[in-house]
PDB file of C-alpha atoms in Angstrom:
ATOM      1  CA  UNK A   1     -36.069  38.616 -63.591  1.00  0.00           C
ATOM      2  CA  UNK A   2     -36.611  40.240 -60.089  1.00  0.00           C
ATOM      3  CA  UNK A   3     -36.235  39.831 -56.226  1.00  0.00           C
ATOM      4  CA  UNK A   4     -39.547  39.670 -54.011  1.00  0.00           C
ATOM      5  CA  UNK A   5     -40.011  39.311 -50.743  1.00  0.00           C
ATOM      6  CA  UNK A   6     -43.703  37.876 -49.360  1.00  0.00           C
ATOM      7  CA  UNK A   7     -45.353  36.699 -46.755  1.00  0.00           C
ATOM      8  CA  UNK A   8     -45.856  33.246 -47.407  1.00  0.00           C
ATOM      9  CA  UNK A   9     -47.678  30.001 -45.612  1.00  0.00           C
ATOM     10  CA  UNK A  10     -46.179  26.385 -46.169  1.00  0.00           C
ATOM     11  CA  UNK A  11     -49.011  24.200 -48.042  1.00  0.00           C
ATOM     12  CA  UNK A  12     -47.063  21.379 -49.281  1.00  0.00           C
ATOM     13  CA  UNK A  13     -43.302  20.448 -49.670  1.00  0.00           C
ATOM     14  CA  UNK A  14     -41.958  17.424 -52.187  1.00  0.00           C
ATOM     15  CA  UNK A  15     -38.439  16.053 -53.075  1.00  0.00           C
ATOM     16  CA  UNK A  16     -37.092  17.727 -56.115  1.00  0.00           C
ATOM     17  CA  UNK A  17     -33.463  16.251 -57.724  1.00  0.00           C
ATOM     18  CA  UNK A  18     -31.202  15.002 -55.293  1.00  0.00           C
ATOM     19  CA  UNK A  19     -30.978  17.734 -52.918  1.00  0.00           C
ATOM     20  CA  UNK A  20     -33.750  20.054 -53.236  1.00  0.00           C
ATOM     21  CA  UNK A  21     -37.522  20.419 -52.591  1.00  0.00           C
ATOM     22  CA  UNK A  22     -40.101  21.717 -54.215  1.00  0.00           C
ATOM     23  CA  UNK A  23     -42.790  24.003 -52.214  1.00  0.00           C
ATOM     24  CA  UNK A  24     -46.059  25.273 -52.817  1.00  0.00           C
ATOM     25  CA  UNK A  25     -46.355  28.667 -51.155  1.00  0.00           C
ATOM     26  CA  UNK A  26     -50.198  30.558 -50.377  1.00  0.00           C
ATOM     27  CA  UNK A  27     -49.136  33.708 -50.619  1.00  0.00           C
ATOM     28  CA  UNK A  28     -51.256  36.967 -50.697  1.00  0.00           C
ATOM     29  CA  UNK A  29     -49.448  38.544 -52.924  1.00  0.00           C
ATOM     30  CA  UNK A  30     -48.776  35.939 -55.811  1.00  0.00           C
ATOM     31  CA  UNK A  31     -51.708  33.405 -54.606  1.00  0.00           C
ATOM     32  CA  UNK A  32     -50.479  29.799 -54.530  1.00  0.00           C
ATOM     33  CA  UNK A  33     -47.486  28.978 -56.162  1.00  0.00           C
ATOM     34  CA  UNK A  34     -44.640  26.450 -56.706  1.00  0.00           C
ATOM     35  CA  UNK A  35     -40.776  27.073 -55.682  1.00  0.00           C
ATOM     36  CA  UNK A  36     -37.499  25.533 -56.042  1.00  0.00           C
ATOM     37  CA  UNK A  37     -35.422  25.012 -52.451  1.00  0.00           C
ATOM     38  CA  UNK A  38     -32.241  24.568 -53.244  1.00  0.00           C
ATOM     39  CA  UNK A  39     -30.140  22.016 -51.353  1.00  0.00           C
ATOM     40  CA  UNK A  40     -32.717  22.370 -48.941  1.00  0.00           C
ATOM     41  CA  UNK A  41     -32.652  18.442 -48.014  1.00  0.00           C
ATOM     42  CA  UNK A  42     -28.658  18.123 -46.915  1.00  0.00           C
ATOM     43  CA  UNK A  43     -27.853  18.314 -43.450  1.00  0.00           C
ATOM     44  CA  UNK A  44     -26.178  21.021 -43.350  1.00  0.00           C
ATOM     45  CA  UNK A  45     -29.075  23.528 -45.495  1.00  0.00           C
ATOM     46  CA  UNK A  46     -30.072  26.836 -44.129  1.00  0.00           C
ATOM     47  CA  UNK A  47     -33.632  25.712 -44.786  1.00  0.00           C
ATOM     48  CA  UNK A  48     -33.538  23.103 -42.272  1.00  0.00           C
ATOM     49  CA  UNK A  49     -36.913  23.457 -40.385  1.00  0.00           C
ATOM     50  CA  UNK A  50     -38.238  26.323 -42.123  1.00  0.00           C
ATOM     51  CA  UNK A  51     -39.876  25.427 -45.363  1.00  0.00           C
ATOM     52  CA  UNK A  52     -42.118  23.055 -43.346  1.00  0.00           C
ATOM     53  CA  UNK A  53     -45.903  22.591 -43.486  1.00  0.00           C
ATOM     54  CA  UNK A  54     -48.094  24.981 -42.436  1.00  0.00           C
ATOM     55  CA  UNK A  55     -45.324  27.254 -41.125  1.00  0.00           C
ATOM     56  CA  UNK A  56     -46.220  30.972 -41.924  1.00  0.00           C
ATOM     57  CA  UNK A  57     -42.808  32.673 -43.061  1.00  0.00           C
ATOM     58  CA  UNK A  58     -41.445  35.473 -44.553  1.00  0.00           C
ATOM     59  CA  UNK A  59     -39.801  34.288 -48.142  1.00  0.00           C
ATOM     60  CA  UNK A  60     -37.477  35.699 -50.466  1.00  0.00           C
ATOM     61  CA  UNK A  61     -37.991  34.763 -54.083  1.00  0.00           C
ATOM     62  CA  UNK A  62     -36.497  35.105 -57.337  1.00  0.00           C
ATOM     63  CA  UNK A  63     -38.810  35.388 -60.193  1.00  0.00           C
ATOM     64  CA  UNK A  64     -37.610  34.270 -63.250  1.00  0.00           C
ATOM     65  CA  UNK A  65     -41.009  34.414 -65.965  1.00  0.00           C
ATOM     66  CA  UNK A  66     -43.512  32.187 -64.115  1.00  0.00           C
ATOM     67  CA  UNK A  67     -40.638  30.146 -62.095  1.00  0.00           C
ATOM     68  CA  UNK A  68     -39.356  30.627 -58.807  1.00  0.00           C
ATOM     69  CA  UNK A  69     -36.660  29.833 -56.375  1.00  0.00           C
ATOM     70  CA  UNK A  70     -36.057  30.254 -52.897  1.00  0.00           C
ATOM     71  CA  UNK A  71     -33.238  32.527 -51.916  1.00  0.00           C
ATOM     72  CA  UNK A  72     -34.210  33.430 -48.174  1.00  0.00           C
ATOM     73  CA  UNK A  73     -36.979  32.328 -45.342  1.00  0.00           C
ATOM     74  CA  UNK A  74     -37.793  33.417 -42.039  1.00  0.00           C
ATOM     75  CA  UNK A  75     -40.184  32.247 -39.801  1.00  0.00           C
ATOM     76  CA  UNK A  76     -43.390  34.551 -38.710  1.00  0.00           C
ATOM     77  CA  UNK A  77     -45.381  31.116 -37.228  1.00  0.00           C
ATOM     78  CA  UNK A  78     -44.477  27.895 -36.670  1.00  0.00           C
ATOM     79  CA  UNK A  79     -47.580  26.781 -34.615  1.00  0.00           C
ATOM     80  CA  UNK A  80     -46.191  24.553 -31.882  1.00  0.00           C
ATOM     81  CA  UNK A  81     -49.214  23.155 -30.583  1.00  0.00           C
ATOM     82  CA  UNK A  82     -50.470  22.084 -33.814  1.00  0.00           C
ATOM     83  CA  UNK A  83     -46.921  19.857 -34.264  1.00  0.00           C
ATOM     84  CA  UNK A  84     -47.131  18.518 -30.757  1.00  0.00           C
ATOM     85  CA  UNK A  85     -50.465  17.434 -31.094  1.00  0.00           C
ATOM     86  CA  UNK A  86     -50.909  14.546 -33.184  1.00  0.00           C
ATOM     87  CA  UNK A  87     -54.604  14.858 -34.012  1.00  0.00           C
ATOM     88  CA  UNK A  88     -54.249  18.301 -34.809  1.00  0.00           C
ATOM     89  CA  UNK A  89     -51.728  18.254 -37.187  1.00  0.00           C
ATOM     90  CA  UNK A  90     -53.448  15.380 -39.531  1.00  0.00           C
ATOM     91  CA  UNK A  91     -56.288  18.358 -39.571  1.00  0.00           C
ATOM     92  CA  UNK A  92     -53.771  20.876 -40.041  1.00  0.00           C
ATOM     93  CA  UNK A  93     -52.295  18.724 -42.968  1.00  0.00           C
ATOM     94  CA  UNK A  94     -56.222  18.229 -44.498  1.00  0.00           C
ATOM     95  CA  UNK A  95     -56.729  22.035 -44.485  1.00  0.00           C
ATOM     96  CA  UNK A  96     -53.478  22.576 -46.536  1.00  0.00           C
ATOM     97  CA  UNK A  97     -55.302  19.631 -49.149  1.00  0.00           C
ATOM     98  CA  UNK A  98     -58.234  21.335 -49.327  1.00  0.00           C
ATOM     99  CA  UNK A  99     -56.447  24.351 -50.061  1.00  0.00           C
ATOM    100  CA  UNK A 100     -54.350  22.645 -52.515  1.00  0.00           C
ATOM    101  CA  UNK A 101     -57.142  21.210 -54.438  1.00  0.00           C
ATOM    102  CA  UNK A 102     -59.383  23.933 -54.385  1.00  0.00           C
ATOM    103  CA  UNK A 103     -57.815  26.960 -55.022  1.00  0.00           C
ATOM    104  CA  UNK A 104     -55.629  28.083 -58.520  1.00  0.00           C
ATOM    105  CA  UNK A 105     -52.568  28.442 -59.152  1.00  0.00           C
ATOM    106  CA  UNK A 106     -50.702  32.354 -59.181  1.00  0.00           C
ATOM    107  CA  UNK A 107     -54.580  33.826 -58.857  1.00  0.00           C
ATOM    108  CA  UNK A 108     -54.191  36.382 -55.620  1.00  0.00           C
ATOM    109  CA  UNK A 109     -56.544  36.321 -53.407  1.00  0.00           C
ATOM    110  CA  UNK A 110     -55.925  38.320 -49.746  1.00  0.00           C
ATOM    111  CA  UNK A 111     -59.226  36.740 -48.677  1.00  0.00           C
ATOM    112  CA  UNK A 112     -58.180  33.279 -49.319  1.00  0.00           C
ATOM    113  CA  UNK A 113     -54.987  34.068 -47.482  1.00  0.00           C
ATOM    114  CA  UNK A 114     -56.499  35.565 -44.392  1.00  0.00           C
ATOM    115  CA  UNK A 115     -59.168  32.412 -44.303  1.00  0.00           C
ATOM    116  CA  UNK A 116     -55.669  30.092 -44.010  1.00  0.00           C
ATOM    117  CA  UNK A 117     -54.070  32.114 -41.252  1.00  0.00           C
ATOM    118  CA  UNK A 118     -56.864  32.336 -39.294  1.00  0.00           C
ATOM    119  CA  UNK A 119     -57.800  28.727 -39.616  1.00  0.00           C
ATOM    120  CA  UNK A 120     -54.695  27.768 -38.347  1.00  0.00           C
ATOM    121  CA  UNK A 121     -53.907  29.972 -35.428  1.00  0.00           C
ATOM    122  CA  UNK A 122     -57.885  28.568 -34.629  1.00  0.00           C
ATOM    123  CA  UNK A 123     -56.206  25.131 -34.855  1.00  0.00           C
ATOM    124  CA  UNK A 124     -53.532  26.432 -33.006  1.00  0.00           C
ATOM    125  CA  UNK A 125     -54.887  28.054 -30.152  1.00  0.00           C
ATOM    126  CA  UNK A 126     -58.729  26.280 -29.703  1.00  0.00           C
ATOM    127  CA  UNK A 127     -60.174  22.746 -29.664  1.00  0.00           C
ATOM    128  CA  UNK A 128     -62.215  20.263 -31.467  1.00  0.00           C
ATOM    129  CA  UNK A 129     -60.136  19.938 -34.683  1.00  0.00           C
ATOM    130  CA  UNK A 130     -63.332  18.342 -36.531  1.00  0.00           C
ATOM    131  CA  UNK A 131     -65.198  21.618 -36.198  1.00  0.00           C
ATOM    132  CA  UNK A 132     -62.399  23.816 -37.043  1.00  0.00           C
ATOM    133  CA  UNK A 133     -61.657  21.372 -40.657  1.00  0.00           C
ATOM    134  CA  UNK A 134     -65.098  21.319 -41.149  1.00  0.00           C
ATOM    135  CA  UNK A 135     -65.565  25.551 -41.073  1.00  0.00           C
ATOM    136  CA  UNK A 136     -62.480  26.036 -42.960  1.00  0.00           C
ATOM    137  CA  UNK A 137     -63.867  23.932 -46.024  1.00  0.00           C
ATOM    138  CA  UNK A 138     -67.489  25.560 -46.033  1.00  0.00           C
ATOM    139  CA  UNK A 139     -65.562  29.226 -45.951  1.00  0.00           C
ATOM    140  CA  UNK A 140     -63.519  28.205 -48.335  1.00  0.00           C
ATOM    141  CA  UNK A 141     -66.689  27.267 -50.810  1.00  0.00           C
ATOM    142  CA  UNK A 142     -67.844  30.438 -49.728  1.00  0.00           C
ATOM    143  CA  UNK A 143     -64.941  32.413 -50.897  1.00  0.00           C
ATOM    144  CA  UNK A 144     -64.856  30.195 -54.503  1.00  0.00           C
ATOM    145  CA  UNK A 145     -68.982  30.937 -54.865  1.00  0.00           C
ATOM    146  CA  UNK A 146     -69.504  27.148 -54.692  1.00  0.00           C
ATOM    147  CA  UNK A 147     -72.337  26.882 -51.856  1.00  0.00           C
ATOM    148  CA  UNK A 148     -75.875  27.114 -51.856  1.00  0.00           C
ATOM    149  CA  UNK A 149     -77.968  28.841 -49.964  1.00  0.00           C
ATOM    150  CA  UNK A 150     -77.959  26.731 -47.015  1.00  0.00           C
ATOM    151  CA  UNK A 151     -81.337  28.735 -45.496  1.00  0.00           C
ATOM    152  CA  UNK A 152     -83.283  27.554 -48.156  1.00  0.00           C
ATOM    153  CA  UNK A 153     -85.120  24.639 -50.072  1.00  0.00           C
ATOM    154  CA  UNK A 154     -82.650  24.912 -53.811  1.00  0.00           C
ATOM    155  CA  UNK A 155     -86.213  24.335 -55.922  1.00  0.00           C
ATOM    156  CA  UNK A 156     -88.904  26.228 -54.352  1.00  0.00           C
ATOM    157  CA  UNK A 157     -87.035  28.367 -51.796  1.00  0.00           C
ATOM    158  CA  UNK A 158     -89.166  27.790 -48.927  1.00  0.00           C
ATOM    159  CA  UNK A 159     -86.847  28.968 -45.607  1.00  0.00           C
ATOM    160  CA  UNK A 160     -86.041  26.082 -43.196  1.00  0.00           C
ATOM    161  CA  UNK A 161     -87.796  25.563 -39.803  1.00  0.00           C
ATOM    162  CA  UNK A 162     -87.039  23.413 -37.123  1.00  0.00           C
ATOM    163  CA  UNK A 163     -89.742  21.212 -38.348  1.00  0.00           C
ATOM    164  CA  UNK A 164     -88.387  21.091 -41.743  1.00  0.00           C
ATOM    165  CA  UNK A 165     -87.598  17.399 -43.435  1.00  0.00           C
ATOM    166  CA  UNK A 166     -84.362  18.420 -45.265  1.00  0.00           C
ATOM    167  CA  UNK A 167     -82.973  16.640 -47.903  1.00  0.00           C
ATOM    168  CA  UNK A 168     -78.947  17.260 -49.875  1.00  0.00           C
ATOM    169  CA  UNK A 169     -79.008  16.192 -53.583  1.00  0.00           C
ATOM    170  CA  UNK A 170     -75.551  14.864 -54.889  1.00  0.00           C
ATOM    171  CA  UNK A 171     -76.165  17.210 -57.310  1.00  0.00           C
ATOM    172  CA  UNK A 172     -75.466  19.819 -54.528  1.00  0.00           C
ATOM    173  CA  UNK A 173     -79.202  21.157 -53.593  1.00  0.00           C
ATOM    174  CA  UNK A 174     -81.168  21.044 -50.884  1.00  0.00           C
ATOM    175  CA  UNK A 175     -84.571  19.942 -51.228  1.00  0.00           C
ATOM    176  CA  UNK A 176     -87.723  20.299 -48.504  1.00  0.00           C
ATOM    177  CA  UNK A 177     -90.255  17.094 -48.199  1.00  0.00           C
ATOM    178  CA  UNK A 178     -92.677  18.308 -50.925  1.00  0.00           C
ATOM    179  CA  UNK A 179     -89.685  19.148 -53.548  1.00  0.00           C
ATOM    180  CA  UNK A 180     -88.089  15.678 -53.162  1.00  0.00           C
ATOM    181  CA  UNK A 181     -90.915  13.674 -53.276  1.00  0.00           C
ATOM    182  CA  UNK A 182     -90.604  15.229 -57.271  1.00  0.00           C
ATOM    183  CA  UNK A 183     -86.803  14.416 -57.855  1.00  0.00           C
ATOM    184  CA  UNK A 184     -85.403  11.355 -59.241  1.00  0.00           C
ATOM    185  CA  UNK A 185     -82.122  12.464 -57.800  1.00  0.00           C
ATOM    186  CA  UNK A 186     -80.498  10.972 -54.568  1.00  0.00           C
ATOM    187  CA  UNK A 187     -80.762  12.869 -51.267  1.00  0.00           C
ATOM    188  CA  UNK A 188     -79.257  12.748 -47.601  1.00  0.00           C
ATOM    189  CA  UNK A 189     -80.855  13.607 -44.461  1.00  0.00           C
ATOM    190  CA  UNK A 190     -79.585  16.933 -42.697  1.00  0.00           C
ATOM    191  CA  UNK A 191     -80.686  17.768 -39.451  1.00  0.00           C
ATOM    192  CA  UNK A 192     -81.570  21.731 -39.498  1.00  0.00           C
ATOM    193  CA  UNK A 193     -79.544  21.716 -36.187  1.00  0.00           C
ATOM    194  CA  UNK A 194     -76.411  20.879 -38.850  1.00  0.00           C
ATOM    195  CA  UNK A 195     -77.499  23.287 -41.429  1.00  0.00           C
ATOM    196  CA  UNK A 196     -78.088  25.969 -38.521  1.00  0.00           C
ATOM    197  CA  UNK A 197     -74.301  25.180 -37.084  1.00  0.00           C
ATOM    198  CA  UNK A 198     -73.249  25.307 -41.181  1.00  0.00           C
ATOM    199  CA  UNK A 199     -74.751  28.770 -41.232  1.00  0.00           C
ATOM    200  CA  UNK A 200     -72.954  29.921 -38.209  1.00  0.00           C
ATOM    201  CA  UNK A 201     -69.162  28.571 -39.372  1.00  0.00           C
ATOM    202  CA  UNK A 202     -69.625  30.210 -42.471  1.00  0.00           C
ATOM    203  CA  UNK A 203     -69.997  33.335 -41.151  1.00  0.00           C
ATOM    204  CA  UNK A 204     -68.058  32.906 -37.603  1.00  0.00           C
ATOM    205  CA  UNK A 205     -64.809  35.693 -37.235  1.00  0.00           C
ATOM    206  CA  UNK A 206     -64.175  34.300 -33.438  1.00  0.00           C
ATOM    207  CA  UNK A 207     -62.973  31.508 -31.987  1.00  0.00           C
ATOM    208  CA  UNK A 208     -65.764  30.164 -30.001  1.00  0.00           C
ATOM    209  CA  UNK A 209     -64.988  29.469 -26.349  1.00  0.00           C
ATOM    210  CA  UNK A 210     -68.030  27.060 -25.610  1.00  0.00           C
ATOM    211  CA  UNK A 211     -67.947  23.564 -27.023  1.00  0.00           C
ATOM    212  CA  UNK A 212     -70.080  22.191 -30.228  1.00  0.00           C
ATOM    213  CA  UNK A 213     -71.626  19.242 -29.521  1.00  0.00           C
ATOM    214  CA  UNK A 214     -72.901  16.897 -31.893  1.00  0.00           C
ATOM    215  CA  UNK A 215     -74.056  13.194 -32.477  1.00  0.00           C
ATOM    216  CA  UNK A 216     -71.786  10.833 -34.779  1.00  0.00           C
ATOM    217  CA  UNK A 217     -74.672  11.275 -37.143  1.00  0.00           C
ATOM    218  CA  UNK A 218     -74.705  14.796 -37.294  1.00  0.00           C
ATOM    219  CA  UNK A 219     -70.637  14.754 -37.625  1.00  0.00           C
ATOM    220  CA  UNK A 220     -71.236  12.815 -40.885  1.00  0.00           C
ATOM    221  CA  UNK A 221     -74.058  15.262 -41.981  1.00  0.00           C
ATOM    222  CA  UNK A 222     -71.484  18.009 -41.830  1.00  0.00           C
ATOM    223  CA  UNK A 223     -69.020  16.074 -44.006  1.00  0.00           C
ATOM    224  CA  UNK A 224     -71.430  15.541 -46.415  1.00  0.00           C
ATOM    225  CA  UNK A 225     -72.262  18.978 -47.124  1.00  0.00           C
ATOM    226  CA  UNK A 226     -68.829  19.812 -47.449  1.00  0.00           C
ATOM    227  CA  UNK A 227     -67.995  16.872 -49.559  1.00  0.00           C
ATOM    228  CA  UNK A 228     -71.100  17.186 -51.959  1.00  0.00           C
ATOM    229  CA  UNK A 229     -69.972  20.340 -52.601  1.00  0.00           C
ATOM    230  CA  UNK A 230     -66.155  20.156 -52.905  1.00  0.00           C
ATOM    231  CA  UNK A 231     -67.164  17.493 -55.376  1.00  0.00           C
ATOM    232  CA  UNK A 232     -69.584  19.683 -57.121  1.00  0.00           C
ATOM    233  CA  UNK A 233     -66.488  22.572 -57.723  1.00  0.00           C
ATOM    234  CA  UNK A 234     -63.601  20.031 -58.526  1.00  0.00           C
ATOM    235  CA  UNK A 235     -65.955  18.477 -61.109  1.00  0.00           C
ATOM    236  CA  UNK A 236     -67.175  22.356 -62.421  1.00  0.00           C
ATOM    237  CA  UNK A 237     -63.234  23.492 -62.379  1.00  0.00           C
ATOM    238  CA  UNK A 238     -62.011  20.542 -63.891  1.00  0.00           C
ATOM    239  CA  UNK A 239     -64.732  20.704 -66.576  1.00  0.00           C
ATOM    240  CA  UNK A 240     -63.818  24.345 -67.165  1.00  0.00           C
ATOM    241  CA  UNK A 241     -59.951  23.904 -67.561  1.00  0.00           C
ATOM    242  CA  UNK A 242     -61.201  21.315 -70.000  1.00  0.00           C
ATOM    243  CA  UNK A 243     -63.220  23.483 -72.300  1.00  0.00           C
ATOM    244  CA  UNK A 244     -60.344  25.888 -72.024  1.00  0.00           C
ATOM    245  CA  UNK A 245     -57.762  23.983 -73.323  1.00  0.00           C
ATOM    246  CA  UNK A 246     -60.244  22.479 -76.235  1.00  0.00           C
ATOM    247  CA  UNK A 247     -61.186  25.997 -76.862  1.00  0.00           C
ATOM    248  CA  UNK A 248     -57.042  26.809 -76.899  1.00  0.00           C
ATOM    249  CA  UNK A 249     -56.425  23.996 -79.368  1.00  0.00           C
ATOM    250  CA  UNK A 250     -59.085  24.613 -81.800  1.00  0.00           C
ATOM    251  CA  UNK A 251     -57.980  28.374 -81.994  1.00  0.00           C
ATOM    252  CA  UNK A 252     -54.495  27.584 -82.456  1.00  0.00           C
ATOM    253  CA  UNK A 253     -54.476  24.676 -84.640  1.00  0.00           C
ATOM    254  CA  UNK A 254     -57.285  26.115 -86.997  1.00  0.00           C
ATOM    255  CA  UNK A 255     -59.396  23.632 -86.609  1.00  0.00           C
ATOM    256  CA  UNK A 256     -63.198  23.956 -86.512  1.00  0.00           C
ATOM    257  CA  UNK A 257     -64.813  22.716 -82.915  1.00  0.00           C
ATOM    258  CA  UNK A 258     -67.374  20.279 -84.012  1.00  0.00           C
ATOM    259  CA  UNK A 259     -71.203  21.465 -83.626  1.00  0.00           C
ATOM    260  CA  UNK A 260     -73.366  19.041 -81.125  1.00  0.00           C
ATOM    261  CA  UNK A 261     -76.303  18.189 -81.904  1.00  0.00           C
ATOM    262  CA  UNK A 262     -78.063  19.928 -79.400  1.00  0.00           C
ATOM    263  CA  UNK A 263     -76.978  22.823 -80.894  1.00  0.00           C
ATOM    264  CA  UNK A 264     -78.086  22.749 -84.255  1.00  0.00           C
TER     265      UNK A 264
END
């Protein structure tokens, strides 16, 4: 049982009892994790505008075993433009999903926590809230190891040119004319204009004064590289977490894990 302090961004806040909340906290110290606000939803609470999505704060917990409660908060950030601006705080609110969903629970990760802050000061500060959603996702994959190579055809790793006919597999790789023409498997068109820009968010550290233009068509190409791939990881982490807690049972309960027949 201890007192810590930690820096701390706002991902998500839920009613918990009567009077209290419940808030998951990215934090680089502890990763994201869950916390108990107490009282925080009377009128009269301390809290009151502070434990708010995405604010960045300064948070004083106590740590009782893998549970913790909020005892103090002080706000670092509260990104004002991103509150008065309608359209950029439903992007600000997908960014803390994404990060909800794809990231684990008490696993630090100062990379992942630098990724968030700079994402949203971005959102803050620049425009086109699309763009900045749509880089925060593909860094984010980065970070988890759950992108391709986006320079290259996923089966015979011929590098993309201008002229190339590129093709996205549900299955999460990319596939040149001659490749696809082999696969069973269903593809999407991607311009190399949107695997170019891909490239570039991945591995941009600035916020980018000039404006990104692109077609409704090439806005939906984007999505679809993120989503394909977002799928891809849910589906691998859920699958994993799975196996874990099969592998957990079997161990403790003594029992033997059946043998496919694959395997035999």
């Amino acid at each position: 049982m201890r007192t810590v302090l930690t820096p701390g961004i706002i991902i998500k806040k839920q009613p918990f009892g009567e009077t209290d909340s419940c808030i998951t906290i990215y934090s680089p110290i502890f990763g994201k994790i869950r916390a108990v606000a107490k009282g925080s939803r009377k009128i009269t609470s301390r809290w009151m505008g502070h434990i708010e999505p995405p604010n960045f704060c300064q948070i004083q917990l106590y740590k009782n075993g893998d549970n913790f409660t909020v005892t103090q908060c002080q706000i670092e950030k509260s990104y004002k433009k991103i509150s008065e601006n309608l359209e950029k705080l439903t992007t600000a609110m997908r960014i803390l999903e994404a990060f909800q969903k794809n990231t684990h629970g008490q696993e630090q990760c100062q990379e992942l926590f630098n990724l968030l802050e700079y994402i949203l000061h971005k959102l803050n500060t620049a425009s086109q809230p699309f763009i900045i959603l749509e880089e925060c996702k593909l860094k984010l994959l980065q970070i988890n190891g759950a992108i391709a190579n986006l320079a290259l055809c996923g089966f015979c790793n011929r590098r993309w040119t201008p002229e190339s006919k590129i093709r996205l597999g549900n299955d999460g790789r990319f596939s040149c004319e001659k490749c696809n023409a082999k696969s069973q498997n269903v593809y999407n068109q991607i311009d190399f204009a949107v695997i170019k820009l891909a490239n570039y968010l991945i591995k941009a550290q600035i916020i980018q004064k000039q404006k990104i233009l692109l077609s409704d068509a090439q806005k939906q190409q984007l999505q679809r590289i993120t989503e394909v791939f977002i799928n891809h990881f849910l589906g691998t982490a859920a699958s994993l977490r799975y196996s874990q807690k099969s592998n957990l049972l079997f161990k403790t309960t003594g029992l033997l894990r059946p043998v496919s027949r694959d395997s035999q």
